[in-house]
mmCIF file of C-alpha atoms in Angstrom:
data_model
loop_
_atom_site.group_PDB
_atom_site.id
_atom_site.type_symbol
_atom_site.label_atom_id
_atom_site.label_comp_id
_atom_site.label_asym_id
_atom_site.label_seq_id
_atom_site.Cartn_x
_atom_site.Cartn_y
_atom_site.Cartn_z
ATOM 1 C CA UNK C 54 101.193 121.990 76.666
ATOM 2 C CA UNK C 55 99.856 125.136 75.135
ATOM 3 C CA UNK C 56 98.805 126.503 78.558
ATOM 4 C CA UNK C 57 100.489 129.785 79.419
ATOM 5 C CA UNK C 58 101.665 128.699 82.920
ATOM 6 C CA UNK C 59 104.510 126.307 83.981
ATOM 7 C CA UNK C 60 103.817 122.794 85.010
ATOM 8 C CA UNK C 61 104.107 122.622 88.944
ATOM 9 C CA UNK C 62 106.826 120.559 90.221
ATOM 10 C CA UNK C 63 106.695 118.961 93.690
ATOM 11 C CA UNK C 64 110.485 118.845 93.855
ATOM 12 C CA UNK C 65 110.654 122.542 94.128
ATOM 13 C CA UNK C 66 109.012 122.268 97.409
ATOM 14 C CA UNK C 67 105.564 121.847 98.688
ATOM 15 C CA UNK C 68 104.958 125.340 99.737
ATOM 16 C CA UNK C 69 106.083 126.582 96.159
ATOM 17 C CA UNK C 70 104.012 123.931 94.495
ATOM 18 C CA UNK C 71 100.796 124.986 96.520
ATOM 19 C CA UNK C 72 101.441 128.718 95.347
ATOM 20 C CA UNK C 73 101.782 127.604 91.772
ATOM 21 C CA UNK C 74 98.630 125.311 91.614
ATOM 22 C CA UNK C 75 96.792 128.091 93.318
ATOM 23 C CA UNK C 76 97.573 130.338 90.512
ATOM 24 C CA UNK C 77 96.106 128.134 87.881
ATOM 25 C CA UNK C 78 92.636 129.365 87.077
ATOM 26 C CA UNK C 79 89.668 126.796 87.401
ATOM 27 C CA UNK C 80 87.716 126.104 84.056
ATOM 28 C CA UNK C 81 84.230 127.245 83.523
ATOM 29 C CA UNK C 82 81.844 124.529 82.820
ATOM 30 C CA UNK C 83 81.758 125.164 79.124
ATOM 31 C CA UNK C 84 85.500 125.166 79.006
ATOM 32 C CA UNK C 85 85.687 121.919 80.950
ATOM 33 C CA UNK C 86 83.028 120.275 78.581
ATOM 34 C CA UNK C 87 84.864 121.272 75.525
ATOM 35 C CA UNK C 88 88.234 119.954 76.795
ATOM 36 C CA UNK C 89 86.829 116.720 77.923
ATOM 37 C CA UNK C 90 85.096 116.215 74.750
ATOM 38 C CA UNK C 91 88.222 116.730 72.774
ATOM 39 C CA UNK C 92 90.129 114.309 75.062
ATOM 40 C CA UNK C 93 87.312 111.719 74.842
ATOM 41 C CA UNK C 94 86.933 111.939 70.948
ATOM 42 C CA UNK C 95 90.390 112.844 69.653
ATOM 43 C CA UNK C 96 92.607 111.773 72.679
ATOM 44 C CA UNK C 97 93.953 115.394 72.606
ATOM 45 C CA UNK C 98 96.757 115.199 75.266
ATOM 46 C CA UNK C 99 96.795 119.091 75.669
ATOM 47 C CA UNK C 100 93.122 119.058 76.598
ATOM 48 C CA UNK C 101 93.637 116.309 79.092
ATOM 49 C CA UNK C 102 96.594 118.070 80.566
ATOM 50 C CA UNK C 103 94.642 121.347 81.024
ATOM 51 C CA UNK C 104 91.971 119.394 82.811
ATOM 52 C CA UNK C 105 94.405 117.915 85.210
ATOM 53 C CA UNK C 106 96.271 121.376 85.800
ATOM 54 C CA UNK C 107 93.000 123.147 86.546
ATOM 55 C CA UNK C 108 92.166 120.515 89.392
ATOM 56 C CA UNK C 109 95.612 120.193 91.067
ATOM 57 C CA UNK C 110 94.400 122.608 93.898
ATOM 58 C CA UNK C 111 91.683 120.162 94.674
ATOM 59 C CA UNK C 112 94.110 117.387 95.146
ATOM 60 C CA UNK C 113 96.202 119.550 97.440
ATOM 61 C CA UNK C 114 92.922 120.351 99.484
ATOM 62 C CA UNK C 115 92.066 116.757 99.748
ATOM 63 C CA UNK C 116 95.477 115.634 100.716
ATOM 64 C CA UNK C 117 95.730 117.986 103.483
ATOM 65 C CA UNK C 118 92.800 116.015 105.214
ATOM 66 C CA UNK C 119 95.260 113.004 105.650
ATOM 67 C CA UNK C 120 98.076 114.992 107.340
ATOM 68 C CA UNK C 121 97.417 113.038 110.596
ATOM 69 C CA UNK C 122 98.740 109.670 109.367
ATOM 70 C CA UNK C 123 102.469 110.736 109.540
ATOM 71 C CA UNK C 124 103.231 110.252 105.864
ATOM 72 C CA UNK C 125 105.035 113.017 103.633
ATOM 73 C CA UNK C 126 102.451 115.493 102.350
ATOM 74 C CA UNK C 127 104.265 115.756 99.198
ATOM 75 C CA UNK C 128 103.697 111.849 98.590
ATOM 76 C CA UNK C 129 100.104 112.135 99.385
ATOM 77 C CA UNK C 130 99.727 114.915 96.776
ATOM 78 C CA UNK C 131 101.537 112.894 94.325
ATOM 79 C CA UNK C 132 99.200 109.815 94.799
ATOM 80 C CA UNK C 133 96.249 112.072 94.711
ATOM 81 C CA UNK C 134 97.485 113.554 91.392
ATOM 82 C CA UNK C 135 97.569 109.843 89.996
ATOM 83 C CA UNK C 136 94.025 109.588 91.001
ATOM 84 C CA UNK C 137 93.215 112.919 89.286
ATOM 85 C CA UNK C 138 94.677 111.682 86.027
ATOM 86 C CA UNK C 139 92.786 108.352 86.280
ATOM 87 C CA UNK C 140 89.555 110.404 86.776
ATOM 88 C CA UNK C 141 90.178 112.486 83.742
ATOM 89 C CA UNK C 142 90.910 109.373 81.626
ATOM 90 C CA UNK C 143 87.467 108.107 82.629
ATOM 91 C CA UNK C 144 85.387 111.433 82.771
ATOM 92 C CA UNK C 145 82.353 111.694 80.579
ATOM 93 C CA UNK C 146 81.134 115.241 80.270
ATOM 94 C CA UNK C 147 77.791 114.149 78.573
ATOM 95 C CA UNK C 148 76.767 112.784 82.056
ATOM 96 C CA UNK C 149 76.279 116.333 83.376
ATOM 97 C CA UNK C 150 78.585 116.103 86.195
ATOM 98 C CA UNK C 151 81.482 118.387 86.859
ATOM 99 C CA UNK C 152 84.990 116.945 86.816
ATOM 100 C CA UNK C 153 85.536 118.293 90.598
ATOM 101 C CA UNK C 154 82.541 115.961 91.890
ATOM 102 C CA UNK C 155 83.619 112.881 89.612
ATOM 103 C CA UNK C 156 87.455 113.108 90.643
ATOM 104 C CA UNK C 157 86.995 113.345 94.397
ATOM 105 C CA UNK C 158 86.412 109.576 94.628
ATOM 106 C CA UNK C 159 89.425 108.737 92.439
ATOM 107 C CA UNK C 160 91.690 111.165 94.356
ATOM 108 C CA UNK C 161 90.682 109.707 97.672
ATOM 109 C CA UNK C 162 90.885 106.201 96.497
ATOM 110 C CA UNK C 163 94.391 106.486 95.382
ATOM 111 C CA UNK C 164 95.475 108.274 98.682
ATOM 112 C CA UNK C 165 93.678 105.555 100.611
ATOM 113 C CA UNK C 166 95.670 102.906 98.837
ATOM 114 C CA UNK C 167 99.095 104.753 99.607
ATOM 115 C CA UNK C 168 98.208 105.141 103.151
ATOM 116 C CA UNK C 169 97.250 101.429 103.648
ATOM 117 C CA UNK C 170 100.482 100.438 101.831
ATOM 118 C CA UNK C 171 102.663 102.496 104.028
ATOM 119 C CA UNK C 172 101.059 102.875 107.391
ATOM 120 C CA UNK C 173 102.027 99.829 109.461
ATOM 121 C CA UNK C 174 99.352 100.244 112.115
ATOM 122 C CA UNK C 175 96.711 99.490 109.586
ATOM 123 C CA UNK C 176 97.719 96.208 108.119
ATOM 124 C CA UNK C 177 94.768 94.667 109.597
ATOM 125 C CA UNK C 178 92.501 96.678 107.340
ATOM 126 C CA UNK C 179 92.553 94.143 104.454
ATOM 127 C CA UNK C 180 88.916 93.983 103.621
ATOM 128 C CA UNK C 181 86.774 96.638 102.003
ATOM 129 C CA UNK C 182 84.662 97.063 105.199
ATOM 130 C CA UNK C 183 87.781 97.229 107.461
ATOM 131 C CA UNK C 184 89.327 99.900 105.175
ATOM 132 C CA UNK C 185 86.003 101.852 105.408
ATOM 133 C CA UNK C 186 86.038 101.501 109.092
ATOM 134 C CA UNK C 187 89.793 102.803 109.227
ATOM 135 C CA UNK C 188 88.957 106.035 107.229
ATOM 136 C CA UNK C 189 85.622 106.741 108.901
ATOM 137 C CA UNK C 190 86.125 105.882 112.593
ATOM 138 C CA UNK C 191 87.625 109.221 113.549
ATOM 139 C CA UNK C 192 84.804 111.218 112.182
ATOM 140 C CA UNK C 193 82.119 108.897 113.529
ATOM 141 C CA UNK C 194 83.350 109.036 117.174
ATOM 142 C CA UNK C 195 81.295 111.575 119.240
ATOM 143 C CA UNK C 196 84.388 112.358 121.495
ATOM 144 C CA UNK C 197 88.091 111.714 121.903
ATOM 145 C CA UNK C 198 87.524 109.070 124.777
ATOM 146 C CA UNK C 199 87.507 105.495 124.110
ATOM 147 C CA UNK C 200 84.499 103.993 122.399
ATOM 148 C CA UNK C 201 81.619 102.402 124.783
ATOM 149 C CA UNK C 202 80.230 99.092 123.725
ATOM 150 C CA UNK C 203 76.912 100.626 122.592
ATOM 151 C CA UNK C 204 78.948 103.077 120.393
ATOM 152 C CA UNK C 205 81.015 100.296 118.924
ATOM 153 C CA UNK C 206 77.809 98.287 118.136
ATOM 154 C CA UNK C 207 76.260 101.206 116.276
ATOM 155 C CA UNK C 208 79.294 102.122 114.195
ATOM 156 C CA UNK C 209 79.831 98.476 113.369
ATOM 157 C CA UNK C 210 76.212 98.245 112.069
ATOM 158 C CA UNK C 211 76.570 101.390 109.922
ATOM 159 C CA UNK C 212 80.006 100.167 108.393
ATOM 160 C CA UNK C 213 79.163 96.414 108.187
ATOM 161 C CA UNK C 214 82.005 95.145 110.379
ATOM 162 C CA UNK C 215 82.045 93.349 113.821
ATOM 163 C CA UNK C 216 81.971 95.464 117.043
ATOM 164 C CA UNK C 217 85.117 93.901 118.165
ATOM 165 C CA UNK C 218 86.852 95.109 115.022
ATOM 166 C CA UNK C 219 85.613 98.660 115.758
ATOM 167 C CA UNK C 220 86.980 98.290 119.257
ATOM 168 C CA UNK C 221 90.327 96.953 118.112
ATOM 169 C CA UNK C 222 90.832 99.647 115.522
ATOM 170 C CA UNK C 223 89.819 102.341 118.004
ATOM 171 C CA UNK C 224 92.562 101.093 120.317
ATOM 172 C CA UNK C 225 95.110 101.371 117.644
ATOM 173 C CA UNK C 226 94.091 104.827 116.372
ATOM 174 C CA UNK C 227 93.861 106.368 119.922
ATOM 175 C CA UNK C 228 96.888 104.439 121.405
ATOM 176 C CA UNK C 229 99.482 106.744 123.018
ATOM 177 C CA UNK C 230 102.994 106.008 124.156
ATOM 178 C CA UNK C 231 103.473 105.192 127.946
ATOM 179 C CA UNK C 232 106.761 105.732 129.492
ATOM 180 C CA UNK C 233 108.329 102.678 131.172
ATOM 181 C CA UNK C 234 110.100 104.707 133.696
ATOM 182 C CA UNK C 235 108.832 106.445 136.857
ATOM 183 C CA UNK C 236 108.201 110.064 136.779
ATOM 184 C CA UNK C 237 111.132 112.403 137.749
ATOM 185 C CA UNK C 238 111.136 112.872 141.488
ATOM 186 C CA UNK C 239 108.722 109.932 142.214
ATOM 187 C CA UNK C 240 111.394 107.670 144.121
ATOM 188 C CA UNK C 241 108.771 105.541 145.884
ATOM 189 C CA UNK C 242 106.540 104.838 142.953
ATOM 190 C CA UNK C 243 106.669 101.786 140.664
ATOM 191 C CA UNK C 244 106.922 102.042 137.013
ATOM 192 C CA UNK C 245 106.115 99.416 134.279
ATOM 193 C CA UNK C 246 109.988 98.960 133.968
ATOM 194 C CA UNK C 247 110.045 97.494 137.443
ATOM 195 C CA UNK C 248 107.799 94.649 136.564
ATOM 196 C CA UNK C 249 109.484 93.458 133.400
ATOM 197 C CA UNK C 250 111.721 90.249 133.706
ATOM 198 C CA UNK C 251 115.224 90.462 132.424
ATOM 199 C CA UNK C 252 115.126 88.225 129.299
ATOM 200 C CA UNK C 253 118.344 89.606 127.731
ATOM 201 C CA UNK C 254 120.487 86.566 128.425
ATOM 202 C CA UNK C 255 117.994 83.673 127.856
ATOM 203 C CA UNK C 256 119.185 81.420 125.070
ATOM 204 C CA UNK C 257 116.415 81.937 122.813
ATOM 205 C CA UNK C 258 116.715 85.789 123.043
ATOM 206 C CA UNK C 259 120.529 85.525 122.385
ATOM 207 C CA UNK C 260 119.910 83.456 119.207
ATOM 208 C CA UNK C 261 117.313 85.767 118.059
ATOM 209 C CA UNK C 262 119.494 88.768 118.684
ATOM 210 C CA UNK C 263 122.340 87.072 116.721
ATOM 211 C CA UNK C 264 119.878 86.446 113.683
ATOM 212 C CA UNK C 265 118.793 90.021 113.770
ATOM 213 C CA UNK C 266 122.274 91.385 114.009
ATOM 214 C CA UNK C 267 123.022 89.284 110.922
ATOM 215 C CA UNK C 268 120.102 90.660 108.930
ATOM 216 C CA UNK C 269 120.805 94.144 109.957
ATOM 217 C CA UNK C 270 124.473 94.028 108.971
ATOM 218 C CA UNK C 271 125.678 91.280 106.744
ATOM 219 C CA UNK C 272 122.363 90.216 105.452
ATOM 220 C CA UNK C 273 121.281 93.792 104.698
ATOM 221 C CA UNK C 274 124.441 94.670 103.160
ATOM 222 C CA UNK C 275 124.258 91.515 100.855
ATOM 223 C CA UNK C 276 120.725 92.416 99.708
ATOM 224 C CA UNK C 277 121.657 95.840 98.993
ATOM 225 C CA UNK C 278 124.739 94.670 96.862
ATOM 226 C CA UNK C 279 122.361 92.559 94.631
ATOM 227 C CA UNK C 280 120.587 95.823 93.683
ATOM 228 C CA UNK C 281 121.490 97.991 90.613
ATOM 229 C CA UNK C 282 122.900 101.380 91.672
ATOM 230 C CA UNK C 283 119.869 103.410 91.103
ATOM 231 C CA UNK C 284 117.604 100.857 92.902
ATOM 232 C CA UNK C 285 120.122 100.882 95.775
ATOM 233 C CA UNK C 286 120.133 104.618 96.065
ATOM 234 C CA UNK C 287 116.442 104.796 96.078
ATOM 235 C CA UNK C 288 116.252 102.224 98.936
ATOM 236 C CA UNK C 289 118.922 103.913 100.985
ATOM 237 C CA UNK C 290 117.469 107.315 100.658
ATOM 238 C CA UNK C 291 113.934 106.244 101.426
ATOM 239 C CA UNK C 292 114.444 103.656 104.113
ATOM 240 C CA UNK C 293 117.940 103.775 105.505
ATOM 241 C CA UNK C 294 118.742 107.457 105.726
ATOM 242 C CA UNK C 295 119.704 108.732 109.178
ATOM 243 C CA UNK C 296 117.700 112.049 108.912
ATOM 244 C CA UNK C 297 114.508 112.565 107.037
ATOM 245 C CA UNK C 298 113.657 110.020 104.227
ATOM 246 C CA UNK C 299 113.761 111.447 100.649
ATOM 247 C CA UNK C 300 110.419 111.859 99.083
ATOM 248 C CA UNK C 301 109.313 110.205 95.755
ATOM 249 C CA UNK C 302 109.590 113.676 93.986
ATOM 250 C CA UNK C 303 112.939 114.478 95.287
ATOM 251 C CA UNK C 304 114.274 111.205 93.883
ATOM 252 C CA UNK C 305 112.362 111.683 90.542
ATOM 253 C CA UNK C 306 114.170 115.071 90.170
ATOM 254 C CA UNK C 307 117.378 113.552 90.865
ATOM 255 C CA UNK C 308 117.050 110.809 88.369
ATOM 256 C CA UNK C 309 114.961 112.685 85.851
ATOM 257 C CA UNK C 310 111.982 110.363 85.845
ATOM 258 C CA UNK C 311 108.370 110.441 87.196
ATOM 259 C CA UNK C 312 107.648 109.975 90.965
ATOM 260 C CA UNK C 313 105.524 106.921 89.827
ATOM 261 C CA UNK C 314 108.534 105.300 88.252
ATOM 262 C CA UNK C 315 110.496 105.699 91.349
ATOM 263 C CA UNK C 316 107.822 104.082 93.378
ATOM 264 C CA UNK C 317 107.798 101.170 90.846
ATOM 265 C CA UNK C 318 111.551 100.786 91.203
ATOM 266 C CA UNK C 319 111.341 101.111 95.019
ATOM 267 C CA UNK C 320 108.661 98.398 95.144
ATOM 268 C CA UNK C 321 110.656 95.899 92.992
ATOM 269 C CA UNK C 322 113.763 96.497 94.870
ATOM 270 C CA UNK C 323 112.164 95.845 98.172
ATOM 271 C CA UNK C 324 110.831 92.627 96.893
ATOM 272 C CA UNK C 325 114.093 91.521 95.659
ATOM 273 C CA UNK C 326 115.690 92.316 99.144
ATOM 274 C CA UNK C 327 113.007 90.430 100.868
ATOM 275 C CA UNK C 328 113.778 87.459 98.733
ATOM 276 C CA UNK C 329 117.517 87.755 99.391
ATOM 277 C CA UNK C 330 117.095 88.107 103.059
ATOM 278 C CA UNK C 331 114.639 85.204 103.306
ATOM 279 C CA UNK C 332 117.282 82.835 101.673
ATOM 280 C CA UNK C 333 120.072 83.986 103.829
#
């Protein structure tokens, strides 16, 4: 690119990346229109690149709003960057709207899709209305306590879902871990663990345990062996690491490809492993 600043790289670390994108100047409306017109009419890659670079800080700002979902911030930023690039591709300067306003939808949409693909608690959010419920429920609640029936009905009406779906999602989002054991020093009190039956040696449990052991040891090993070295490395680093899982950007830097390419390889590898395990 002809820009005088270096292209920020997430693999250098998120803090360093934020510093770099914050140093990139925003474009004036005239500059933005001129660049967008060059991209739209001439498919000038340099012009598109400058539009993307000048709005990377917007992606960082939006991605920070999704920090509470337990997913790597760097991955959220990368997904948001993909949304930004889609926005630049479709941006029409003649409509009189700034790229910032136009891109927000695309950035959020890409981040939403990533969260829904990776956050197991929201697998129930399969319809458009349920997804809207998932991403808006926290802001619509008036307090941190559980929703009342009247509050659930009002939110359900606004979002076009059933009241029971609102209550279920609220339970999932506000659920907390409960200890099975009694508090330290409480010798006379009963804890949930005291009421649980011992099913460890039941025949069905024994068979299930053996099947799980097989999948986790021999089955998993067999599935990994059927992957090519690069795919196996990516799966192991992302899903089987004992410490922190590697981010898409760290693996992208390791293999010299884009983070999106790493994500594609990961998805394909997991699908192949799923098929191998199902046939085991």
